[in-house]
Amino acid sequence: MTSLSISMILASVLFAGLLTAVQVNGDSAVELVATVAEQREFDYFALAVQWPPTYCTKSTKCCDQSGCCRGEDSPTWFTIHGLWPDYNDGSWPSCCSGPAFDETEISSLLNVLDKYWPTLSCSKASTCHNKKGLFWAHEWEKHGTCSSAVTGDEYSYFVTALNLYFKYNVTEVLFDAGYVPSNSEMYPSGGITAAIENAFHTTPQLVCLKGALEEVRLCLTKDFKFRDCVAASDCPEYVSLPAFASLDATKPAGRLISGAESS
């Protein structure tokens, strides 16, 4: 995707959002996520992008909502898992005080989110305090509410994550470096790390599943400058970047082997 097309997408999204934004006044008009114990200020952000063909090996069933089940339209690029506030000690805040997820707040973003931040599960995601809902609700209530001092309200949180995702295009970096989907090739994980280091001048965290690259995490300061991640990569010396083996979309929805997205 060119920088021009990305700029046009985001410009149209932002303009539409300004037209459809709704001002809600008064505490009685806002449903709040149940408050939790005061949580200290977070230290940095992790932008997590996931490789759908790896994640989708966890599932054997299909449903309309899952990006794993779209056949030729299934994502063959890294998609957003989340933008997470983290602590330097390896822990993180979650479910902070703030408005509950409201899909109407991001109505102008839904098409972009469905393409670049889709759910890869048929199960409803856990939101705060034992509720279930959309994957985006999970990400906003668990993580977005805890970063609102920097990222702002729900709409701004998702726009911030999208901007970072397009600006630091992991798919483009890896494909350009020759790390392309293959069901036979094995790639050195050190080479994948080096490609990202050369592009962004930061060391990412790689997360693998049974020898396949599942996730790349880029860590940033609260003013969105790169910094090294706290956690080490867990990938073996050589990893696969599997091509998509789309699930049979004609099968009825069923239970996922590993449940819904949980981070």
XYZ file of C-alpha atoms in Angstrom:
263
model
C 0.000 0.000 0.000
C 1.467 3.388 -0.995
C 1.861 6.264 1.434
C -0.543 8.297 -0.709
C -3.315 5.704 -0.501
C -2.755 5.343 3.233
C -3.003 9.113 3.666
C -6.213 9.176 1.650
C -7.729 6.365 3.735
C -6.895 8.019 7.015
C -7.947 11.456 5.820
C -11.355 10.145 4.766
C -11.705 8.210 8.005
C -10.844 11.207 10.142
C -13.159 13.494 8.170
C -16.030 11.041 8.445
C -15.375 10.672 12.141
C -15.601 14.415 12.660
C -18.939 14.459 10.870
C -20.388 11.609 12.901
C -18.923 12.313 16.308
C -21.531 12.650 19.044
C -21.022 14.760 22.138
C -22.415 13.173 25.315
C -22.707 15.421 28.330
C -23.293 14.475 31.927
C -22.177 11.392 33.821
C -25.669 9.940 33.693
C -25.461 9.705 29.888
C -22.253 7.696 29.857
C -22.049 4.036 30.793
C -18.765 3.593 32.635
C -16.639 0.509 32.806
C -16.665 -0.573 36.439
C -13.817 1.115 38.245
C -10.837 -0.851 39.478
C -8.149 -0.101 42.011
C -6.099 2.928 41.036
C -3.436 1.808 38.583
C -0.134 3.583 38.227
C 0.839 5.415 35.063
C 2.085 3.082 32.348
C 5.618 3.253 30.940
C 5.375 2.522 27.221
C 3.223 1.205 24.379
C 3.411 -2.114 22.561
C 1.932 -2.166 19.077
C 1.170 -5.842 18.416
C 0.498 -7.067 14.876
C -0.373 -10.686 14.182
C 0.050 -12.999 11.202
C -3.452 -14.383 10.493
C -2.405 -17.660 8.792
C -0.574 -18.666 11.973
C -3.277 -17.516 14.377
C -5.998 -19.236 12.358
C -4.403 -22.658 12.830
C -5.933 -22.507 16.331
C -9.421 -22.824 14.865
C -11.199 -25.629 13.032
C -14.594 -23.938 12.630
C -15.886 -20.928 10.752
C -18.326 -18.063 11.163
C -19.156 -14.854 9.340
C -17.258 -12.600 11.748
C -13.901 -14.394 11.604
C -11.194 -13.094 9.300
C -9.983 -16.691 9.062
C -13.040 -17.631 7.029
C -13.076 -15.184 4.133
C -11.546 -17.383 1.468
C -9.658 -15.275 -1.059
C -10.498 -12.193 1.014
C -8.807 -13.519 4.148
C -6.022 -11.132 5.210
C -2.613 -11.949 3.753
C -0.958 -9.146 5.675
C -0.198 -8.586 9.343
C -3.295 -7.306 11.126
C -3.513 -5.342 14.345
C -3.850 -7.265 17.583
C -3.723 -4.220 19.808
C -2.043 -1.081 21.082
C -1.213 -1.856 24.686
C 0.061 0.284 27.575
C 2.716 -1.693 29.458
C 4.990 -1.407 32.490
C 8.757 -1.782 32.468
C 8.501 -4.709 34.898
C 6.665 -6.816 32.305
C 3.182 -6.330 33.729
C 0.441 -4.053 32.425
C -2.639 -2.150 33.551
C -6.031 -3.347 32.385
C -9.711 -2.440 32.640
C -9.152 1.088 33.872
C -11.954 3.550 34.560
C -13.538 4.988 31.464
C -16.513 4.750 29.100
C -17.602 1.280 28.026
C -17.121 0.414 24.372
C -19.675 2.067 22.090
C -19.609 0.872 18.492
C -21.295 4.061 17.283
C -18.228 6.034 18.375
C -16.141 4.276 15.711
C -18.841 3.817 13.061
C -16.761 5.722 10.495
C -13.821 3.381 11.102
C -15.594 0.037 10.832
C -14.611 -0.802 7.251
C -10.953 -0.015 7.902
C -10.972 -1.881 11.199
C -12.623 -4.929 9.658
C -9.833 -5.109 7.071
C -6.787 -4.268 9.179
C -7.957 -5.067 12.742
C -10.345 -7.997 12.251
C -11.329 -10.577 14.795
C -9.825 -13.970 14.015
C -12.203 -15.835 16.284
C -15.781 -17.076 16.320
C -16.076 -16.644 20.072
C -17.003 -13.351 21.664
C -14.028 -11.639 23.277
C -13.933 -11.017 27.001
C -14.405 -7.401 27.953
C -13.947 -5.971 31.420
C -15.571 -7.497 34.469
C -16.792 -10.806 33.047
C -18.628 -9.389 30.055
C -18.425 -10.586 26.437
C -18.436 -8.541 23.279
C -16.629 -7.592 20.070
C -12.852 -7.956 19.760
C -12.648 -4.149 19.488
C -14.618 -3.817 22.724
C -12.073 -6.065 24.423
C -9.159 -3.973 23.161
C -10.730 -0.637 24.123
C -11.972 -1.616 27.582
C -8.933 -3.654 28.615
C -6.193 -1.522 27.051
C -7.599 1.686 25.597
C -9.082 2.897 28.866
C -5.637 2.588 30.455
C -3.914 4.671 27.787
C -6.553 7.400 27.469
C -4.316 10.000 29.123
C -2.195 9.768 25.959
C -4.486 8.416 23.237
C -7.712 10.115 24.272
C -11.223 8.770 23.827
C -12.342 5.554 22.131
C -12.353 6.985 18.616
C -8.920 8.568 19.056
C -7.492 5.341 20.490
C -8.408 3.365 17.369
C -7.240 6.136 15.026
C -3.906 6.300 16.880
C -3.398 2.557 16.508
C -4.302 2.659 12.813
C -1.905 5.534 12.173
C 0.969 3.671 13.848
C 0.111 0.469 11.978
C 0.200 2.180 8.583
C 3.274 4.244 9.412
C 5.298 1.250 10.604
C 4.223 -1.297 8.006
C 5.657 -4.621 9.188
C 4.143 -6.522 6.247
C 5.887 -4.285 3.714
C 9.222 -4.443 5.552
C 9.292 -8.233 5.755
C 8.002 -8.868 2.230
C 10.540 -6.413 0.788
C 13.294 -8.238 2.693
C 12.264 -11.537 1.098
C 10.291 -12.958 4.010
C 7.154 -13.927 2.122
C 4.446 -16.476 2.937
C 5.460 -20.054 2.236
C 4.356 -23.461 3.439
C 7.782 -24.965 2.732
C 10.370 -22.275 3.485
C 11.942 -21.733 6.904
C 13.390 -18.316 7.730
C 16.006 -17.305 10.319
C 14.244 -15.454 13.122
C 17.372 -13.342 13.481
C 16.959 -12.217 9.891
C 13.360 -11.177 10.515
C 14.476 -9.207 13.558
C 17.289 -7.597 11.567
C 14.920 -6.543 8.766
C 12.736 -4.698 11.262
C 15.754 -3.220 13.044
C 17.076 -1.898 9.723
C 13.722 -0.345 8.844
C 12.743 1.164 12.191
C 15.984 1.217 14.200
C 14.431 -0.691 17.074
C 14.470 -4.293 18.263
C 11.031 -5.930 18.076
C 9.659 -8.792 20.119
C 8.748 -11.843 18.042
C 6.102 -14.305 19.251
C 5.825 -17.756 17.708
C 3.355 -20.629 17.759
C 4.722 -24.113 17.098
C 7.624 -22.742 15.097
C 5.543 -20.285 13.047
C 5.721 -16.507 13.410
C 2.473 -15.405 15.044
C 3.100 -11.858 16.197
C 5.497 -8.931 15.957
C 5.487 -6.316 18.705
C 6.955 -2.842 18.303
C 7.546 -0.888 21.490
C 7.208 2.882 21.694
C 7.492 5.624 24.272
C 4.414 7.605 25.217
C 5.341 10.201 22.603
C 5.520 7.386 20.028
C 9.264 7.140 19.567
C 10.777 3.687 19.329
C 12.327 1.952 22.303
C 13.323 -1.648 22.911
C 10.715 -4.062 24.195
C 11.024 -5.459 27.722
C 10.156 -9.059 26.889
C 12.441 -11.261 24.815
C 11.342 -13.065 21.667
C 10.273 -16.682 22.125
C 10.879 -17.917 18.580
C 13.260 -20.723 17.581
C 16.274 -20.108 15.358
C 14.264 -20.836 12.203
C 10.574 -20.067 11.790
C 7.893 -20.378 9.157
C 5.659 -17.655 7.775
C 2.856 -19.888 6.531
C 0.636 -19.116 3.593
C -3.072 -18.977 4.260
C -4.966 -22.244 4.356
C -8.428 -20.714 4.698
C -10.959 -22.652 6.719
C -14.028 -24.022 5.012
C -16.475 -21.139 5.217
C -19.369 -23.519 4.514
C -18.953 -25.166 7.895
C -21.214 -23.883 10.679
C -19.766 -21.782 13.444
C -18.297 -23.809 16.248
C -16.116 -23.703 19.283
C -12.581 -22.476 18.773
C -9.861 -24.791 19.978
C -8.139 -21.997 21.880
C -11.023 -19.625 22.557
C -11.256 -15.950 21.642
C -8.456 -13.449 21.338
C -7.413 -12.721 24.870
C -4.739 -10.029 24.895
